[in-house]
Amino acid sequence: MQVYFDNAATTPMDPRVIQVITETMEQEFGNPSSIHAHGRQGKTIVEKARKMVAALLKASPSEIFFTSGGTEADNMAIVRSITDLEITHAITSPIEHHAVLHTLEDQQKRGLIKLSYVKIDKEGNIDLQHLRELLKDNPRSLVSLMHANNELGTLTDIKSVSAICSEFDAVFHSDTVQTMAHYKHDLSELNIDFITGAAHKFHGPKGIGFLYINGRNKINPFIYGGAQERNMRGGTENVYGIVGLAKALEIAYQDMDTHQTYIQSLKDYMKERLTDTIADVQFNGNQTPANSLYTILNVSLPCTEIADMLLFSLDIAGISASGGSACSSGSEIGSHVLQAINPNTDRPSVRFSFSKLNTKDEIDFVISKLAEICNKHNSK
Ligand SMILES: Cc1ncc(COP(=O)(O)O)c(C=O)c1O
């Protein structure tokens, strides 16, 4: 048996998304910037997709900018708001994705901003009181706080953060890559400046994402070139990716409640089975369902002797899971998120992340293999 529990890293594409992309590839090849009929058809496809995305998020199509993915969207929001919205101070958390942290650190190194880190607790919850204190000293900051942490699943109450930001006239960017298509973002209600999405996290294609820029923010292009994306991102559009992204988001919105209930039941089942099977198993991140992304379960295991070998052993057993963020997998560096919440542990952690395609049988398989690997080496 071969099972995939790394859906926070990427998801398999939905066959309906593949179909729409394939059809478009077969039928359309025009460059959307060309003014002739072929070009106009390409342009129509891109604009139809933009309208679909905007309608689902309750935004205006003029606020949606297609990018190469979540990383580019985060970079664009941060770099451009710092230069164009007169930001000299930014606030973030130590557990943001590297697309945010490394970008902000670079801006700090260049002397463009001062950077403050808001306090978090052992579950990765943001200390909102501390955020308020930081903003009191530095109003009109850029606040960059992700909606759900990609390793722990801990959710941040972005409505409350948004209210605090409004009070201090701060610019609020949230990396919503892990929650896009898992919750319904209503941008007509949520007062936020920038959010981001990446299609491959919700059964769409890789290499395509988007940045929502609230219409009140006037920023310059991040990539200079042609007039694509209303002058905001030069480069011929990834037409097939854009079509796939819109279709994937549409599918996700159609059955979101059913999938949420189903995936939450998988997560609950796995927690229950792990607790029953492995002595002293623990869970990282906020464990209250309302404050935890239903697609992620981060498990801390007692088998310290085989910490370095755990993911490898799971892989050999036919289980694809992750030790932290997939983006740093394969590197020697451990997870900065786990380091920030619990620096003094030698217990290994595994992130299991679910999709609508997983089953309880697959979870049973994981439990049996994990118990074999772990209990054999459990020092207790
Ligand atoms: C929270 C978060 N932000 C950003 C990214 C980067 O997205 P992309 O791979 O589309 O560049 C990821 C991907 O792992 C992520 O989990």
Coordinates of C-alpha atoms and ligand atoms in Angstrom, one line a residue:
M1 CA 0.0 0.0 0.0
Q2 CA 1.2 3.5 -0.8
V3 CA -0.5 6.4 1.0
Y4 CA -0.2 10.2 0.7
F5 CA -0.6 12.3 3.8
D6 CA 1.3 15.4 2.7
N7 CA -1.5 17.5 1.3
A8 CA -0.2 20.7 3.0
A9 CA 2.8 20.3 0.7
T10 CA 0.8 19.7 -2.4
T11 CA -2.4 18.0 -3.5
P12 CA -3.2 15.7 -6.4
M13 CA -5.0 17.5 -9.2
D14 CA -8.7 17.0 -9.5
P15 CA -9.6 15.2 -12.8
R16 CA -12.1 18.0 -13.6
V17 CA -9.2 20.5 -13.4
I18 CA -7.0 18.4 -15.6
Q19 CA -9.9 18.1 -18.1
V20 CA -10.5 21.9 -18.3
I21 CA -6.8 22.6 -18.7
T22 CA -6.4 19.9 -21.4
E23 CA -9.3 21.2 -23.3
T24 CA -8.0 24.8 -23.1
M25 CA -4.5 23.5 -24.3
E26 CA -6.1 21.8 -27.2
Q27 CA -8.3 24.6 -28.3
E28 CA -6.5 27.9 -27.3
F29 CA -3.0 29.1 -27.7
G30 CA -3.3 32.8 -28.3
N31 CA -1.3 35.2 -26.4
P32 CA -3.7 37.3 -24.3
S33 CA -1.8 40.4 -25.1
S34 CA -2.3 40.0 -28.9
I35 CA -5.0 42.2 -30.3
H36 CA -6.2 39.7 -33.0
A37 CA -8.9 37.1 -32.5
H38 CA -6.6 34.4 -31.1
G39 CA -5.2 36.8 -28.5
R40 CA -8.7 38.1 -27.6
Q41 CA -9.8 34.5 -26.9
G42 CA -6.8 34.0 -24.6
K43 CA -7.6 37.3 -22.8
T44 CA -11.3 36.3 -22.4
I45 CA -10.2 33.0 -20.8
V46 CA -8.0 34.8 -18.3
E47 CA -10.5 37.5 -17.5
K48 CA -13.3 34.9 -17.0
A49 CA -11.1 33.0 -14.5
R50 CA -10.3 36.2 -12.7
K51 CA -14.0 37.0 -12.4
M52 CA -14.7 33.5 -11.0
V53 CA -11.9 33.8 -8.4
A54 CA -13.1 37.3 -7.4
A55 CA -16.8 36.3 -7.2
L56 CA -15.9 33.3 -4.9
L57 CA -13.9 35.6 -2.6
K58 CA -16.4 38.4 -2.8
A59 CA -13.8 40.8 -4.1
S60 CA -13.6 42.8 -7.3
P61 CA -11.9 41.3 -10.3
S62 CA -9.6 44.3 -10.4
E63 CA -8.2 43.2 -6.9
I64 CA -7.0 39.8 -8.1
F65 CA -3.5 39.4 -9.6
F66 CA -2.3 36.1 -10.9
T67 CA 1.3 35.1 -9.8
S68 CA 3.5 32.1 -10.1
G69 CA 2.3 30.9 -6.7
G70 CA 2.1 31.7 -3.0
T71 CA 5.8 32.6 -2.7
E72 CA 5.7 35.3 -5.3
A73 CA 2.4 36.7 -4.0
D74 CA 3.8 37.0 -0.5
N75 CA 7.0 38.6 -1.8
M76 CA 5.0 41.1 -3.9
A77 CA 2.7 42.1 -1.1
I78 CA 5.6 42.6 1.4
V79 CA 8.2 44.3 -0.8
R80 CA 5.7 46.5 -2.6
S81 CA 3.8 47.6 0.5
I82 CA 7.1 48.6 2.2
T83 CA 8.2 50.8 -0.7
D84 CA 4.9 52.1 -1.9
L85 CA 2.8 52.4 1.2
E86 CA 5.5 54.2 3.2
I87 CA 6.1 51.4 5.7
T88 CA 9.2 51.6 7.9
H89 CA 8.2 49.1 10.5
A90 CA 6.9 45.5 10.1
I91 CA 5.4 43.0 12.6
T92 CA 5.4 39.3 12.0
S93 CA 5.6 36.1 13.9
P94 CA 8.6 33.7 14.2
I95 CA 6.5 30.9 12.7
E96 CA 5.5 32.4 9.4
H97 CA 6.4 30.6 6.1
H98 CA 9.9 31.4 4.8
A99 CA 8.2 33.2 1.8
V100 CA 7.3 35.8 4.4
L101 CA 10.1 35.6 6.9
H102 CA 13.0 35.6 4.5
T103 CA 11.4 38.5 2.5
L104 CA 11.0 40.6 5.6
E105 CA 14.4 39.8 6.9
D106 CA 15.9 40.9 3.6
Q107 CA 14.0 44.2 3.8
Q108 CA 15.4 44.6 7.3
K109 CA 18.9 43.9 6.2
R110 CA 18.6 46.5 3.4
G111 CA 17.7 49.0 6.1
L112 CA 14.3 49.6 4.7
I113 CA 12.3 48.5 7.8
K114 CA 12.7 47.7 11.4
L115 CA 11.2 44.3 12.2
S116 CA 9.4 43.2 15.3
Y117 CA 8.2 39.7 16.2
V118 CA 4.9 39.3 18.0
K119 CA 4.9 36.8 20.9
I120 CA 3.4 33.3 20.3
D121 CA 2.6 30.6 22.9
K122 CA 3.5 26.9 22.8
E123 CA 0.6 26.1 20.5
G124 CA 1.6 28.8 18.0
N125 CA -1.2 31.2 19.0
I126 CA -0.6 34.8 18.4
D127 CA -0.5 37.1 21.5
L128 CA -3.0 39.7 20.3
Q129 CA -2.3 41.9 23.4
H130 CA 1.4 42.0 22.4
L131 CA 0.4 42.9 18.8
R132 CA -1.5 45.8 20.1
E133 CA 1.4 47.0 22.2
L134 CA 3.8 46.8 19.3
L135 CA 1.3 48.8 17.2
K136 CA 0.9 51.4 19.9
D137 CA 4.6 52.1 19.6
N138 CA 4.6 51.8 15.8
P139 CA 1.3 52.6 14.2
R140 CA 1.1 52.4 10.4
S141 CA 3.2 49.2 10.4
L142 CA 3.0 46.3 8.0
V143 CA 1.5 43.4 9.9
S144 CA 2.1 40.0 8.2
L145 CA 0.5 37.1 10.0
M146 CA -0.6 33.9 8.3
H147 CA -4.1 32.5 8.6
A148 CA -3.1 28.9 9.3
N149 CA 0.3 27.7 10.1
N150 CA 1.4 25.2 7.5
E151 CA 3.2 23.0 10.0
L152 CA 1.0 23.1 13.1
G153 CA -2.4 24.0 11.6
T154 CA -3.0 26.6 14.3
L155 CA -5.4 29.2 13.0
T156 CA -5.0 32.9 13.7
D157 CA -8.2 34.9 14.2
I158 CA -7.6 37.2 11.3
K159 CA -10.8 39.1 11.9
S160 CA -9.5 40.3 15.3
V161 CA -6.1 41.0 13.8
S162 CA -7.8 43.0 11.1
A163 CA -9.8 45.0 13.7
I164 CA -6.6 45.8 15.6
C165 CA -4.8 46.8 12.4
S166 CA -7.6 49.2 11.5
E167 CA -7.4 50.8 14.9
F168 CA -3.7 51.7 14.3
D169 CA -4.0 52.4 10.5
A170 CA -1.7 49.4 9.9
V171 CA -1.4 47.5 6.6
F172 CA -2.4 43.9 7.1
H173 CA -1.1 41.1 4.9
S174 CA -2.1 37.5 5.6
D175 CA -0.5 34.4 4.0
T176 CA -3.7 32.4 3.4
V177 CA -2.1 29.7 1.2
Q178 CA -3.1 26.9 3.6
T179 CA -6.7 28.1 4.2
M180 CA -7.6 29.1 0.6
A181 CA -10.3 26.8 -0.6
H182 CA -10.6 25.3 2.9
Y183 CA -12.6 28.1 4.3
K184 CA -14.8 30.7 2.6
H185 CA -12.9 34.0 2.7
D186 CA -15.4 36.9 2.4
L187 CA -13.4 39.9 1.4
S188 CA -16.4 42.1 1.4
E189 CA -16.6 41.6 5.2
L190 CA -12.9 41.1 6.1
N191 CA -11.0 44.4 6.2
I192 CA -7.6 43.2 4.9
D193 CA -5.0 44.6 2.5
F194 CA -3.4 41.5 1.0
I195 CA -4.1 37.8 1.0
T196 CA -2.5 35.0 -1.1
G197 CA -3.4 31.7 -2.7
A198 CA -1.6 28.8 -4.5
A199 CA -3.6 26.4 -6.7
H200 CA -1.5 23.3 -6.0
K201 CA -2.7 23.3 -2.3
F202 CA -6.3 22.8 -3.4
H203 CA -6.1 20.2 -6.2
G204 CA -5.1 22.7 -8.9
P205 CA -1.9 22.9 -10.9
K206 CA 1.6 24.0 -9.6
G207 CA 3.2 27.3 -10.6
I208 CA 0.1 29.4 -10.4
G209 CA -1.3 31.5 -7.5
F210 CA -2.7 34.9 -6.9
L211 CA -2.5 38.0 -4.7
Y212 CA -5.5 39.9 -3.6
I213 CA -4.8 43.6 -3.3
N214 CA -7.5 45.6 -1.6
G215 CA -8.5 48.3 -4.1
R216 CA -7.5 51.1 -1.7
N217 CA -3.8 50.2 -2.0
K218 CA -2.0 51.6 -4.9
I219 CA 1.3 49.8 -5.4
N220 CA 3.8 49.5 -8.2
P221 CA 4.6 46.3 -10.2
F222 CA 6.8 43.6 -8.6
I223 CA 7.9 42.2 -12.0
Y224 CA 8.5 44.8 -14.7
G225 CA 7.9 44.0 -18.3
G226 CA 4.7 44.1 -20.4
A227 CA 1.4 45.4 -19.4
Q228 CA 0.0 42.1 -18.2
E229 CA -2.1 41.9 -15.1
R230 CA -3.1 45.5 -15.6
N231 CA 0.5 46.6 -15.6
M232 CA 1.2 44.9 -12.3
R233 CA 3.1 41.8 -13.4
G234 CA 5.0 41.7 -16.7
G235 CA 5.2 38.3 -18.5
T236 CA 2.9 36.3 -20.7
E237 CA 0.1 34.9 -18.6
N238 CA 0.1 31.2 -17.5
V239 CA -3.2 30.8 -19.2
Y240 CA -3.6 27.0 -18.5
G241 CA -2.6 27.5 -14.9
I242 CA -5.0 30.3 -14.5
V243 CA -7.9 28.2 -15.9
G244 CA -6.9 25.4 -13.6
L245 CA -6.7 27.6 -10.6
A246 CA -10.2 29.0 -11.1
K247 CA -11.7 25.6 -11.8
A248 CA -10.0 24.1 -8.7
L249 CA -11.3 27.0 -6.5
E250 CA -14.8 26.6 -7.9
I251 CA -14.9 22.9 -7.2
A252 CA -13.6 23.5 -3.7
Y253 CA -16.4 26.0 -3.0
Q254 CA -19.1 23.7 -4.3
D255 CA -18.6 21.0 -1.8
M256 CA -16.6 22.8 0.9
D257 CA -18.9 21.9 3.9
T258 CA -19.1 18.2 3.0
H259 CA -15.4 18.0 2.6
Q260 CA -14.7 19.9 5.8
T261 CA -16.8 17.6 7.8
Y262 CA -15.3 14.5 6.1
I263 CA -11.7 15.7 6.5
Q264 CA -12.2 16.8 10.1
S265 CA -13.6 13.3 10.8
L266 CA -10.4 11.8 9.4
K267 CA -8.2 14.0 11.6
D268 CA -10.3 13.2 14.7
Y269 CA -10.1 9.5 13.9
M270 CA -6.3 9.6 13.5
K271 CA -5.9 11.5 16.8
E272 CA -8.0 8.9 18.5
R273 CA -6.2 5.9 17.0
L274 CA -2.8 7.4 17.8
T275 CA -3.7 8.1 21.4
D276 CA -5.0 4.5 21.8
T277 CA -2.0 2.9 20.1
I278 CA 1.2 4.9 20.9
A279 CA 2.0 5.6 24.5
D280 CA 2.8 9.2 25.3
V281 CA 1.9 10.5 21.9
Q282 CA 1.4 14.3 21.9
F283 CA 0.1 16.8 19.4
N284 CA 1.7 20.0 18.4
G285 CA -0.3 23.2 17.8
N286 CA -3.7 24.3 18.9
Q287 CA -6.0 21.3 19.4
T288 CA -9.4 23.1 19.6
P289 CA -11.1 22.3 16.3
A290 CA -12.3 25.9 15.9
N291 CA -8.8 27.1 16.2
S292 CA -7.1 24.4 14.1
L293 CA -7.0 23.9 10.4
Y294 CA -8.8 20.6 9.7
T295 CA -6.4 19.4 7.1
I296 CA -3.3 19.3 9.4
L297 CA -2.3 17.1 12.3
N298 CA 1.2 17.5 13.8
V299 CA 2.2 14.6 15.9
S300 CA 5.0 14.5 18.5
L301 CA 6.3 11.0 19.1
P302 CA 8.2 9.5 22.0
C303 CA 10.7 7.4 19.8
T304 CA 13.6 9.7 20.3
E305 CA 16.3 7.1 19.3
I306 CA 15.0 7.0 15.7
A307 CA 14.2 10.7 15.4
D308 CA 16.4 11.1 12.4
M309 CA 15.1 8.0 10.7
L310 CA 11.4 8.4 11.3
L311 CA 10.3 10.0 8.0
F312 CA 12.6 7.7 6.1
S313 CA 11.1 4.7 7.8
L314 CA 7.6 5.9 7.0
D315 CA 8.6 6.4 3.4
I316 CA 10.0 2.9 3.2
A317 CA 6.7 1.6 4.7
G318 CA 4.8 3.4 1.8
I319 CA 3.7 6.5 3.8
S320 CA 4.4 10.0 2.5
A321 CA 4.3 12.5 5.3
S322 CA 6.4 15.5 6.3
G323 CA 8.6 16.5 9.2
G324 CA 7.7 20.1 8.9
S325 CA 7.3 22.4 6.0
A326 CA 7.8 20.6 2.7
C327 CA 9.6 23.7 1.4
S328 CA 12.5 22.9 3.6
S329 CA 12.4 19.1 3.3
G330 CA 15.6 17.7 2.0
S331 CA 17.6 20.4 3.7
E332 CA 19.6 19.8 6.9
I333 CA 17.9 22.6 8.7
G334 CA 15.1 21.6 11.1
S335 CA 11.8 23.2 11.3
H336 CA 11.9 26.9 12.5
V337 CA 8.3 26.5 13.6
L338 CA 8.9 23.6 16.0
Q339 CA 12.1 25.3 17.1
A340 CA 10.0 28.4 18.0
I341 CA 7.3 26.7 20.0
N342 CA 9.3 23.9 21.7
P343 CA 13.1 24.4 21.4
N344 CA 14.1 21.9 24.1
T345 CA 12.7 18.6 22.8
D346 CA 14.4 15.7 21.1
R347 CA 11.1 14.1 20.3
P348 CA 10.5 13.7 16.5
S349 CA 7.4 15.3 15.0
V350 CA 5.5 14.2 11.9
R351 CA 3.0 16.4 10.0
F352 CA 0.1 14.4 8.5
S353 CA -2.0 16.5 6.2
F354 CA -5.3 15.3 4.7
S355 CA -7.4 15.8 1.7
K356 CA -10.9 14.7 0.5
L357 CA -9.2 11.8 -1.2
N358 CA -7.8 10.1 2.0
T359 CA -9.7 7.3 3.8
K360 CA -9.9 5.7 7.3
D361 CA -8.4 2.6 5.8
E362 CA -5.3 4.6 4.9
I363 CA -5.2 5.9 8.4
D364 CA -5.4 2.4 9.9
F365 CA -2.5 1.5 7.6
V366 CA -0.4 4.5 8.9
I367 CA -1.2 3.6 12.5
S368 CA -0.1 0.0 12.2
K369 CA 3.1 1.0 10.5
L370 CA 3.8 3.9 12.9
A371 CA 3.2 1.6 15.9
E372 CA 5.6 -1.0 14.5
I373 CA 8.3 1.6 13.9
C374 CA 7.7 3.6 17.1
N375 CA 6.8 1.0 19.7
K376 CA 9.8 -1.1 18.7
H377 CA 12.0 1.8 19.6
N378 CA 10.0 3.4 22.4
S379 CA 12.3 3.7 25.3
K380 CA 9.4 3.8 27.8
Ligands
LIG1 C1 1.8 29.0 4.2 C2 2.5 28.9 2.9 N1 2.9 30.0 2.3 C3 3.5 30.0 1.1 C4 3.8 28.8 0.5 C5 4.5 28.9 -0.9 O1 3.6 28.6 -1.9 P1 4.2 28.2 -3.3 O2 4.7 26.8 -3.2 O3 3.0 28.2 -4.3 O4 5.2 29.2 -3.8 C6 3.5 27.6 1.1 C7 3.9 26.3 0.5 O5 4.3 25.4 1.2 C8 2.8 27.7 2.3 O6 2.5 26.5 3.0

